[in-house]
PDB file of C-alpha atoms in Angstrom:
ATOM      1  CA  UNK A  25       2.435  11.171   4.417  1.00 39.00           C
ATOM      2  CA  UNK A  26      -0.295   9.184   2.596  1.00 41.00           C
ATOM      3  CA  UNK A  27       1.571   5.783   2.590  1.00 42.00           C
ATOM      4  CA  UNK A  28      -1.127   3.176   3.373  1.00 43.00           C
ATOM      5  CA  UNK A  29       1.344   0.417   3.237  1.00 42.00           C
ATOM      6  CA  UNK A  30       3.686   1.693   5.829  1.00 40.00           C
ATOM      7  CA  UNK A  31       3.573   0.022   9.280  1.00 37.00           C
ATOM      8  CA  UNK A  32       4.300   2.085  12.316  1.00 33.00           C
ATOM      9  CA  UNK A  33       7.201   1.314  14.502  1.00 36.00           C
ATOM     10  CA  UNK A  34       6.892   3.788  17.283  1.00 39.00           C
ATOM     11  CA  UNK A  35       6.572   1.219  19.962  1.00 38.00           C
ATOM     12  CA  UNK A  36       9.549  -0.709  18.714  1.00 39.00           C
ATOM     13  CA  UNK A  37      12.528  -1.286  20.803  1.00 38.00           C
ATOM     14  CA  UNK A  38      15.335   0.881  20.707  1.00 39.00           C
ATOM     15  CA  UNK A  39      17.297   0.478  17.420  1.00 40.00           C
ATOM     16  CA  UNK A  40      20.880  -0.790  17.367  1.00 41.00           C
ATOM     17  CA  UNK A  41      23.531   1.579  16.661  1.00 38.00           C
ATOM     18  CA  UNK A  42      23.779   2.671  13.065  1.00 46.00           C
ATOM     19  CA  UNK A  43      20.341   1.119  12.402  1.00 55.00           C
ATOM     20  CA  UNK A  44      17.925   3.709  11.033  1.00 58.00           C
ATOM     21  CA  UNK A  45      15.156   4.604  13.248  1.00 64.00           C
ATOM     22  CA  UNK A  46      11.325   5.718  12.407  1.00 65.00           C
ATOM     23  CA  UNK A  47      12.208   9.042  13.545  1.00 67.00           C
ATOM     24  CA  UNK A  48      15.391   9.201  11.032  1.00 63.00           C
ATOM     25  CA  UNK A  49      12.969   8.393   8.169  1.00 61.00           C
ATOM     26  CA  UNK A  50      10.277  11.122   9.177  1.00 63.00           C
ATOM     27  CA  UNK A  51      13.445  13.612   9.153  1.00 60.00           C
ATOM     28  CA  UNK A  52      15.152  12.003   6.149  1.00 59.00           C
ATOM     29  CA  UNK A  53      12.186  11.586   3.636  1.00 62.00           C
ATOM     30  CA  UNK A  54      11.322  15.199   3.170  1.00 59.00           C
ATOM     31  CA  UNK A  55      14.963  15.806   2.622  1.00 57.00           C
ATOM     32  CA  UNK A  56      15.757  13.371   0.133  1.00 55.00           C
ATOM     33  CA  UNK A  57      19.716  13.190   0.732  1.00 61.00           C
ATOM     34  CA  UNK A  58      20.746   9.829  -0.795  1.00 64.00           C
ATOM     35  CA  UNK A  59      24.098   9.847   1.157  1.00 65.00           C
ATOM     36  CA  UNK A  60      23.111   7.301   3.590  1.00 68.00           C
ATOM     37  CA  UNK A  61      21.677   4.013   1.769  1.00 71.00           C
ATOM     38  CA  UNK A  62      19.982   2.860   4.910  1.00 78.00           C
ATOM     39  CA  UNK A  63      17.309   5.419   4.634  1.00 81.00           C
ATOM     40  CA  UNK A  64      16.126   3.814   1.143  1.00 85.00           C
ATOM     41  CA  UNK A  65      17.001   0.414   2.225  1.00 86.00           C
ATOM     42  CA  UNK A  66      14.801   0.630   5.229  1.00 85.00           C
ATOM     43  CA  UNK A  67      11.658   1.716   2.992  1.00 88.00           C
ATOM     44  CA  UNK A  68      11.993  -0.827   0.422  1.00 92.00           C
ATOM     45  CA  UNK A  69      12.288  -3.488   3.321  1.00 91.00           C
ATOM     46  CA  UNK A  70       9.075  -2.449   4.701  1.00 91.00           C
ATOM     47  CA  UNK A  71       7.282  -2.105   1.568  1.00 93.00           C
ATOM     48  CA  UNK A  72       6.497   1.897   1.978  1.00 92.00           C
ATOM     49  CA  UNK A  73       6.188   2.522  -1.580  1.00 96.00           C
ATOM     50  CA  UNK A  74       4.676   5.661  -1.334  1.00 93.00           C
ATOM     51  CA  UNK A  75       7.441   7.114   1.030  1.00 90.00           C
ATOM     52  CA  UNK A  76       9.848   5.592  -1.514  1.00 92.00           C
ATOM     53  CA  UNK A  77       8.130   7.554  -4.248  1.00 93.00           C
ATOM     54  CA  UNK A  78       8.299  10.796  -2.134  1.00 89.00           C
ATOM     55  CA  UNK A  79      11.712  10.409  -0.980  1.00 88.00           C
ATOM     56  CA  UNK A  80      13.006   9.751  -4.706  1.00 89.00           C
ATOM     57  CA  UNK A  81      11.429  12.941  -5.699  1.00 87.00           C
ATOM     58  CA  UNK A  82      12.848  14.886  -2.994  1.00 83.00           C
ATOM     59  CA  UNK A  83      16.231  13.287  -3.649  1.00 81.00           C
ATOM     60  CA  UNK A  84      16.332  14.768  -7.185  1.00 78.00           C
ATOM     61  CA  UNK A  85      15.639  18.113  -5.862  1.00 77.00           C
ATOM     62  CA  UNK A  86      18.238  17.628  -3.101  1.00 75.00           C
ATOM     63  CA  UNK A  87      20.819  16.592  -5.141  1.00 72.00           C
ATOM     64  CA  UNK A  88      20.186  19.270  -7.805  1.00 70.00           C
ATOM     65  CA  UNK A  89      23.795  19.336  -9.493  1.00 72.00           C
ATOM     66  CA  UNK A  90      23.817  15.408  -9.624  1.00 72.00           C
ATOM     67  CA  UNK A  91      20.213  15.218 -10.729  1.00 71.00           C
ATOM     68  CA  UNK A  92      20.836  17.828 -13.663  1.00 71.00           C
ATOM     69  CA  UNK A  93      23.869  15.676 -15.170  1.00 72.00           C
ATOM     70  CA  UNK A  94      21.637  12.581 -14.810  1.00 75.00           C
ATOM     71  CA  UNK A  95      18.530  13.757 -16.399  1.00 76.00           C
ATOM     72  CA  UNK A  96      17.369  10.803 -18.525  1.00 75.00           C
ATOM     73  CA  UNK A  97      15.670  12.861 -21.221  1.00 75.00           C
ATOM     74  CA  UNK A  98      17.629  16.251 -21.262  1.00 71.00           C
ATOM     75  CA  UNK A  99      15.686  17.501 -24.222  1.00 71.00           C
ATOM     76  CA  UNK A 100      12.421  16.743 -22.672  1.00 67.00           C
ATOM     77  CA  UNK A 101      12.903  17.728 -19.187  1.00 58.00           C
ATOM     78  CA  UNK A 102      12.554  21.671 -18.254  1.00 61.00           C
ATOM     79  CA  UNK A 103      14.166  20.927 -14.866  1.00 70.00           C
ATOM     80  CA  UNK A 104      15.909  17.822 -13.218  1.00 66.00           C
ATOM     81  CA  UNK A 105      12.954  18.018 -10.519  1.00 70.00           C
ATOM     82  CA  UNK A 106      10.715  17.229 -13.114  1.00 80.00           C
ATOM     83  CA  UNK A 107      10.970  13.423 -12.368  1.00 83.00           C
ATOM     84  CA  UNK A 108       8.002  12.370 -14.444  1.00 84.00           C
ATOM     85  CA  UNK A 109      10.011  13.599 -17.782  1.00 82.00           C
ATOM     86  CA  UNK A 110      13.660  13.630 -16.420  1.00 82.00           C
ATOM     87  CA  UNK A 111      13.373  10.001 -14.696  1.00 87.00           C
ATOM     88  CA  UNK A 112       9.945   8.398 -15.981  1.00 89.00           C
ATOM     89  CA  UNK A 113      11.336   4.880 -14.958  1.00 92.00           C
ATOM     90  CA  UNK A 114      12.095   6.121 -11.512  1.00 91.00           C
ATOM     91  CA  UNK A 115       8.854   7.688 -11.253  1.00 93.00           C
ATOM     92  CA  UNK A 116       6.785   4.649 -12.239  1.00 94.00           C
ATOM     93  CA  UNK A 117       8.632   1.975 -10.233  1.00 95.00           C
ATOM     94  CA  UNK A 118       7.320   2.659  -6.715  1.00 96.00           C
ATOM     95  CA  UNK A 119       3.834   3.818  -7.699  1.00 95.00           C
ATOM     96  CA  UNK A 120       3.625   0.431  -9.916  1.00 93.00           C
ATOM     97  CA  UNK A 121       4.341  -1.569  -6.732  1.00 95.00           C
ATOM     98  CA  UNK A 122       1.795   0.431  -4.552  1.00 96.00           C
ATOM     99  CA  UNK A 123      -0.759  -0.334  -7.386  1.00 94.00           C
ATOM    100  CA  UNK A 124       0.266  -4.006  -7.032  1.00 93.00           C
ATOM    101  CA  UNK A 125       0.082  -3.837  -3.044  1.00 94.00           C
ATOM    102  CA  UNK A 126      -3.359  -2.629  -3.418  1.00 94.00           C
ATOM    103  CA  UNK A 127      -4.257  -5.652  -5.925  1.00 92.00           C
ATOM    104  CA  UNK A 128      -2.790  -7.850  -3.413  1.00 91.00           C
ATOM    105  CA  UNK A 129      -5.287  -6.801  -0.820  1.00 91.00           C
ATOM    106  CA  UNK A 130      -7.994  -7.568  -2.902  1.00 89.00           C
ATOM    107  CA  UNK A 131      -8.885  -3.861  -3.901  1.00 91.00           C
ATOM    108  CA  UNK A 132      -8.917  -4.176  -7.446  1.00 89.00           C
ATOM    109  CA  UNK A 133     -11.129  -1.211  -8.016  1.00 91.00           C
ATOM    110  CA  UNK A 134      -8.959   0.978  -6.072  1.00 93.00           C
ATOM    111  CA  UNK A 135      -5.682  -0.258  -7.740  1.00 92.00           C
ATOM    112  CA  UNK A 136      -7.373   0.391 -10.947  1.00 91.00           C
ATOM    113  CA  UNK A 137      -8.096   4.263 -10.219  1.00 93.00           C
ATOM    114  CA  UNK A 138      -4.506   4.513  -8.598  1.00 94.00           C
ATOM    115  CA  UNK A 139      -2.885   3.371 -11.815  1.00 91.00           C
ATOM    116  CA  UNK A 140      -5.086   5.436 -14.140  1.00 91.00           C
ATOM    117  CA  UNK A 141      -4.692   8.515 -12.054  1.00 93.00           C
ATOM    118  CA  UNK A 142      -1.104   8.216 -10.833  1.00 93.00           C
ATOM    119  CA  UNK A 143       0.637   5.987 -13.215  1.00 92.00           C
ATOM    120  CA  UNK A 144      -1.172   6.002 -16.818  1.00 89.00           C
ATOM    121  CA  UNK A 145      -2.303   9.302 -17.255  1.00 89.00           C
ATOM    122  CA  UNK A 146       0.886  10.967 -16.363  1.00 89.00           C
ATOM    123  CA  UNK A 147       3.093   9.070 -18.209  1.00 88.00           C
ATOM    124  CA  UNK A 148       1.214   9.566 -21.460  1.00 84.00           C
ATOM    125  CA  UNK A 149       3.090  12.826 -21.844  1.00 76.00           C
ATOM    126  CA  UNK A 150       6.627  11.350 -20.936  1.00 78.00           C
ATOM    127  CA  UNK A 151       8.919   9.950 -23.302  1.00 79.00           C
ATOM    128  CA  UNK A 152       9.113   5.998 -22.662  1.00 83.00           C
ATOM    129  CA  UNK A 153      11.587   3.389 -23.312  1.00 88.00           C
ATOM    130  CA  UNK A 154      10.091  -0.049 -24.635  1.00 92.00           C
ATOM    131  CA  UNK A 155      11.343  -1.333 -21.316  1.00 92.00           C
ATOM    132  CA  UNK A 156       8.938   1.079 -19.331  1.00 91.00           C
ATOM    133  CA  UNK A 157       5.926   0.625 -22.031  1.00 91.00           C
ATOM    134  CA  UNK A 158       6.455  -3.375 -21.420  1.00 92.00           C
ATOM    135  CA  UNK A 159       6.423  -2.704 -17.575  1.00 90.00           C
ATOM    136  CA  UNK A 160       3.344  -0.545 -17.808  1.00 90.00           C
ATOM    137  CA  UNK A 161       1.372  -2.942 -20.023  1.00 90.00           C
ATOM    138  CA  UNK A 162       2.239  -5.719 -17.803  1.00 89.00           C
ATOM    139  CA  UNK A 163       0.714  -3.824 -14.744  1.00 87.00           C
ATOM    140  CA  UNK A 164      -2.327  -3.047 -16.609  1.00 85.00           C
ATOM    141  CA  UNK A 165      -2.864  -6.767 -17.601  1.00 87.00           C
ATOM    142  CA  UNK A 166      -2.643  -7.712 -14.092  1.00 86.00           C
ATOM    143  CA  UNK A 167      -4.878  -5.265 -12.493  1.00 84.00           C
ATOM    144  CA  UNK A 168      -7.605  -5.921 -15.488  1.00 81.00           C
ATOM    145  CA  UNK A 169      -7.060  -9.527 -14.899  1.00 80.00           C
ATOM    146  CA  UNK A 170      -7.842  -8.796 -11.135  1.00 74.00           C
ATOM    147  CA  UNK A 171      -6.697 -12.145  -9.766  1.00 73.00           C
ATOM    148  CA  UNK A 172      -4.631 -11.302  -6.606  1.00 74.00           C
ATOM    149  CA  UNK A 173      -4.360 -15.171  -5.893  1.00 73.00           C
ATOM    150  CA  UNK A 174      -2.008 -15.445  -8.898  1.00 78.00           C
ATOM    151  CA  UNK A 175      -0.208 -12.354  -7.662  1.00 87.00           C
ATOM    152  CA  UNK A 176       3.434 -13.235  -6.141  1.00 92.00           C
ATOM    153  CA  UNK A 177       3.916  -9.881  -4.134  1.00 93.00           C
ATOM    154  CA  UNK A 178       7.051 -11.172  -2.406  1.00 95.00           C
ATOM    155  CA  UNK A 179       8.892 -11.671  -5.768  1.00 95.00           C
ATOM    156  CA  UNK A 180       7.359  -8.295  -7.055  1.00 95.00           C
ATOM    157  CA  UNK A 181       8.727  -6.463  -4.144  1.00 96.00           C
ATOM    158  CA  UNK A 182      12.204  -7.882  -4.603  1.00 96.00           C
ATOM    159  CA  UNK A 183      12.206  -7.051  -8.188  1.00 95.00           C
ATOM    160  CA  UNK A 184      10.992  -3.480  -7.781  1.00 96.00           C
ATOM    161  CA  UNK A 185      13.524  -3.022  -4.948  1.00 95.00           C
ATOM    162  CA  UNK A 186      16.328  -4.248  -7.034  1.00 94.00           C
ATOM    163  CA  UNK A 187      15.356  -2.196 -10.340  1.00 95.00           C
ATOM    164  CA  UNK A 188      15.092   0.937  -7.987  1.00 94.00           C
ATOM    165  CA  UNK A 189      18.521   0.258  -6.771  1.00 92.00           C
ATOM    166  CA  UNK A 190      19.809  -0.560 -10.546  1.00 93.00           C
ATOM    167  CA  UNK A 191      18.335   2.695 -11.559  1.00 92.00           C
ATOM    168  CA  UNK A 192      20.229   4.806  -8.785  1.00 89.00           C
ATOM    169  CA  UNK A 193      23.470   2.808  -9.584  1.00 89.00           C
ATOM    170  CA  UNK A 194      23.386   3.658 -13.419  1.00 91.00           C
ATOM    171  CA  UNK A 195      21.992   7.420 -13.055  1.00 88.00           C
ATOM    172  CA  UNK A 196      23.166   8.559  -9.646  1.00 85.00           C
ATOM    173  CA  UNK A 197      26.729   6.475  -9.500  1.00 81.00           C
ATOM    174  CA  UNK A 198      28.180   8.773  -6.571  1.00 75.00           C
ATOM    175  CA  UNK A 199      25.457   7.603  -4.142  1.00 72.00           C
ATOM    176  CA  UNK A 200      24.339   4.469  -2.648  1.00 63.00           C
ATOM    177  CA  UNK A 201      27.791   3.091  -1.919  1.00 67.00           C
ATOM    178  CA  UNK A 202      26.815   0.445   0.499  1.00 71.00           C
ATOM    179  CA  UNK A 203      29.629  -2.287   0.984  1.00 77.00           C
ATOM    180  CA  UNK A 204      27.399  -4.622  -0.904  1.00 79.00           C
ATOM    181  CA  UNK A 205      27.389  -2.236  -4.006  1.00 79.00           C
ATOM    182  CA  UNK A 206      31.076  -1.573  -3.591  1.00 80.00           C
ATOM    183  CA  UNK A 207      31.799  -5.348  -3.473  1.00 84.00           C
ATOM    184  CA  UNK A 208      29.756  -5.682  -6.775  1.00 83.00           C
ATOM    185  CA  UNK A 209      31.417  -2.983  -8.778  1.00 83.00           C
ATOM    186  CA  UNK A 210      34.648  -4.334  -7.708  1.00 84.00           C
ATOM    187  CA  UNK A 211      33.731  -8.127  -8.904  1.00 85.00           C
ATOM    188  CA  UNK A 212      32.040  -6.818 -11.929  1.00 86.00           C
ATOM    189  CA  UNK A 213      35.309  -4.541 -13.139  1.00 87.00           C
ATOM    190  CA  UNK A 214      37.291  -7.863 -13.545  1.00 87.00           C
ATOM    191  CA  UNK A 215      35.132  -9.031 -16.621  1.00 89.00           C
ATOM    192  CA  UNK A 216      33.107  -6.046 -17.508  1.00 90.00           C
ATOM    193  CA  UNK A 217      36.247  -3.471 -17.453  1.00 86.00           C
ATOM    194  CA  UNK A 218      34.712  -0.740 -19.647  1.00 89.00           C
ATOM    195  CA  UNK A 219      30.913  -1.460 -18.722  1.00 90.00           C
ATOM    196  CA  UNK A 220      30.889  -2.013 -15.112  1.00 89.00           C
ATOM    197  CA  UNK A 221      29.020   1.044 -14.574  1.00 90.00           C
ATOM    198  CA  UNK A 222      26.087  -0.528 -16.325  1.00 94.00           C
ATOM    199  CA  UNK A 223      26.324  -4.247 -15.664  1.00 93.00           C
ATOM    200  CA  UNK A 224      26.710  -6.732 -12.940  1.00 93.00           C
ATOM    201  CA  UNK A 225      28.891  -9.776 -12.970  1.00 92.00           C
ATOM    202  CA  UNK A 226      26.786 -12.877 -11.283  1.00 92.00           C
ATOM    203  CA  UNK A 227      29.348 -15.811 -11.567  1.00 90.00           C
ATOM    204  CA  UNK A 228      30.470 -17.880 -14.439  1.00 91.00           C
ATOM    205  CA  UNK A 229      28.892 -16.895 -17.771  1.00 93.00           C
ATOM    206  CA  UNK A 230      26.033 -14.976 -16.213  1.00 94.00           C
ATOM    207  CA  UNK A 231      25.710 -11.007 -16.017  1.00 95.00           C
ATOM    208  CA  UNK A 232      23.078  -8.815 -15.668  1.00 95.00           C
ATOM    209  CA  UNK A 233      22.404  -5.210 -17.439  1.00 96.00           C
ATOM    210  CA  UNK A 234      21.552  -2.731 -14.610  1.00 95.00           C
ATOM    211  CA  UNK A 235      19.807  -0.488 -17.489  1.00 95.00           C
ATOM    212  CA  UNK A 236      17.081  -2.863 -18.540  1.00 95.00           C
ATOM    213  CA  UNK A 237      17.877  -5.362 -15.519  1.00 95.00           C
ATOM    214  CA  UNK A 238      17.930  -8.511 -17.839  1.00 95.00           C
ATOM    215  CA  UNK A 239      20.099 -11.288 -17.263  1.00 95.00           C
ATOM    216  CA  UNK A 240      22.453 -11.963 -19.978  1.00 95.00           C
ATOM    217  CA  UNK A 241      24.697 -14.965 -20.892  1.00 94.00           C
ATOM    218  CA  UNK A 242      28.046 -13.975 -22.121  1.00 93.00           C
ATOM    219  CA  UNK A 243      30.272 -17.057 -22.662  1.00 91.00           C
ATOM    220  CA  UNK A 244      33.029 -15.171 -24.386  1.00 91.00           C
ATOM    221  CA  UNK A 245      34.558 -11.656 -24.246  1.00 91.00           C
ATOM    222  CA  UNK A 246      31.806 -10.414 -21.733  1.00 92.00           C
ATOM    223  CA  UNK A 247      32.909  -6.978 -22.090  1.00 92.00           C
ATOM    224  CA  UNK A 248      32.721  -6.662 -25.639  1.00 92.00           C
ATOM    225  CA  UNK A 249      29.407  -8.475 -25.879  1.00 93.00           C
ATOM    226  CA  UNK A 250      28.041  -6.066 -23.210  1.00 94.00           C
ATOM    227  CA  UNK A 251      28.818  -3.266 -24.918  1.00 93.00           C
ATOM    228  CA  UNK A 252      26.908  -4.886 -28.098  1.00 93.00           C
ATOM    229  CA  UNK A 253      23.756  -5.299 -26.109  1.00 94.00           C
ATOM    230  CA  UNK A 254      23.942  -1.615 -24.605  1.00 94.00           C
ATOM    231  CA  UNK A 255      24.382  -0.173 -28.269  1.00 93.00           C
ATOM    232  CA  UNK A 256      22.155  -2.358 -29.979  1.00 92.00           C
ATOM    233  CA  UNK A 257      19.580  -4.622 -27.970  1.00 93.00           C
ATOM    234  CA  UNK A 258      19.057  -2.906 -24.460  1.00 94.00           C
ATOM    235  CA  UNK A 259      15.397  -1.674 -24.325  1.00 94.00           C
ATOM    236  CA  UNK A 260      15.802   0.770 -21.649  1.00 93.00           C
ATOM    237  CA  UNK A 261      18.766   2.869 -22.961  1.00 92.00           C
ATOM    238  CA  UNK A 262      18.115   6.531 -22.747  1.00 87.00           C
ATOM    239  CA  UNK A 263      20.146   9.544 -24.179  1.00 85.00           C
ATOM    240  CA  UNK A 264      21.846  10.209 -20.872  1.00 85.00           C
ATOM    241  CA  UNK A 265      23.146   6.547 -20.849  1.00 89.00           C
ATOM    242  CA  UNK A 266      24.028   6.527 -24.480  1.00 88.00           C
ATOM    243  CA  UNK A 267      26.238   9.686 -23.888  1.00 87.00           C
ATOM    244  CA  UNK A 268      28.076   7.449 -21.350  1.00 88.00           C
ATOM    245  CA  UNK A 269      28.556   4.290 -23.535  1.00 89.00           C
ATOM    246  CA  UNK A 270      31.990   2.936 -24.461  1.00 86.00           C
ATOM    247  CA  UNK A 271      32.646   2.984 -28.296  1.00 83.00           C
ATOM    248  CA  UNK A 272      31.211   0.127 -30.325  1.00 80.00           C
ATOM    249  CA  UNK A 273      33.464  -2.624 -30.845  1.00 68.00           C
ATOM    250  CA  UNK A 274      32.388  -2.777 -34.461  1.00 62.00           C
ATOM    251  CA  UNK A 275      29.765  -1.435 -36.792  1.00 59.00           C
ATOM    252  CA  UNK A 276      26.340  -1.958 -35.949  1.00 56.00           C
ATOM    253  CA  UNK A 277      24.622  -4.974 -37.118  1.00 56.00           C
ATOM    254  CA  UNK A 278      22.726  -4.265 -40.311  1.00 52.00           C
ATOM    255  CA  UNK A 279      19.047  -4.741 -40.291  1.00 50.00           C
ATOM    256  CA  UNK A 280      17.611  -6.855 -43.050  1.00 48.00           C
ATOM    257  CA  UNK A 281      16.437  -4.978 -46.106  1.00 49.00           C
ATOM    258  CA  UNK A 282      12.526  -4.787 -46.621  1.00 47.00           C
ATOM    259  CA  UNK A 283      11.360  -7.838 -48.644  1.00 47.00           C
ATOM    260  CA  UNK A 284      10.101  -7.177 -52.081  1.00 46.00           C
ATOM    261  CA  UNK A 285       6.460  -7.885 -52.992  1.00 45.00           C
ATOM    262  CA  UNK A 286       5.598 -11.542 -53.122  1.00 45.00           C
ATOM    263  CA  UNK A 287       8.980 -12.684 -51.323  1.00 42.00           C
ATOM    264  CA  UNK A 288       9.108 -14.154 -47.759  1.00 40.00           C
ATOM    265  CA  UNK A 289      10.258 -11.771 -44.983  1.00 40.00           C
ATOM    266  CA  UNK A 290      13.914 -12.261 -44.138  1.00 39.00           C
ATOM    267  CA  UNK A 291      15.115 -12.937 -47.828  1.00 38.00           C
ATOM    268  CA  UNK A 292      13.993 -16.376 -47.347  1.00 37.00           C
ATOM    269  CA  UNK A 293      16.888 -17.350 -44.702  1.00 37.00           C
ATOM    270  CA  UNK A 294      15.608 -20.181 -42.317  1.00 36.00           C
ATOM    271  CA  UNK A 295      15.809 -19.453 -38.664  1.00 36.00           C
ATOM    272  CA  UNK A 296      14.599 -15.500 -39.201  1.00 36.00           C
ATOM    273  CA  UNK A 297      13.284 -13.864 -36.015  1.00 35.00           C
ATOM    274  CA  UNK A 298      13.899 -11.340 -33.449  1.00 34.00           C
ATOM    275  CA  UNK A 299      17.162 -11.585 -31.314  1.00 35.00           C
ATOM    276  CA  UNK A 300      17.038 -13.063 -28.104  1.00 37.00           C
ATOM    277  CA  UNK A 301      17.993 -10.371 -25.716  1.00 39.00           C
ATOM    278  CA  UNK A 302      18.592 -12.611 -23.056  1.00 43.00           C
ATOM    279  CA  UNK A 303      21.206 -14.630 -24.777  1.00 44.00           C
ATOM    280  CA  UNK A 304      24.603 -13.257 -26.647  1.00 44.00           C
ATOM    281  CA  UNK A 305      25.969 -16.027 -28.534  1.00 40.00           C
ATOM    282  CA  UNK A 306      29.610 -16.632 -29.126  1.00 41.00           C
ATOM    283  CA  UNK A 307      31.442 -15.797 -32.287  1.00 41.00           C
TER     284      UNK A 307
END
């Protein structure tokens, strides 16, 4: 494997029982079986982003039946194994992080080349959500800015790992059933009883959308409000997610009519502007 970020653990002490070893990784990555969450978790923890990319590609081939049902863009992907078209966000996430690792090492030219060849050029042919567009634009700005001193790699690694876990939880719900995920689903169902497949309860009025990864403040009727977020505001909803959403609680919000010539936009109403996707106000 060509993972320049991987660290060898051949000389490590013998692993404890139920802990995945380096030999396990060598066997399981080409296989791509998602049944054991420890395989992916070890690679995420060790920042082995190219191994993660290969593993996820093999996973959609190994779990062909589940992958066929989970294709984000069914009309665009001739095969669930075509990850770039079937699951563009899952294709992008580990590769984006690898580019950031190169940038963090001061290898700006190499990071820019990798981004151009492996991320930018291929994703031009893939359908992209506004969420994925924003992710790619942010990476491009960071690479062009070329300032590794302002790059917080530990935070970026945690965020990328969390987003990969979120994606698998939404699109491949039968897998990655670690004790932590099972406990999170059980806790979330108390408030998100129709939308727990797409959201996570963080405590109090705070929730997180697993589709777009945003934190939401839902002080009243959280399940009701979360349905509205998914239907109307979530920038990462794909056709595959939309097919699984609960029915709307009420008709969609009407968009303001275009202003007539010479009239101010928004019909002259005060306080106009784009909705805040991070806050859903109570009735």
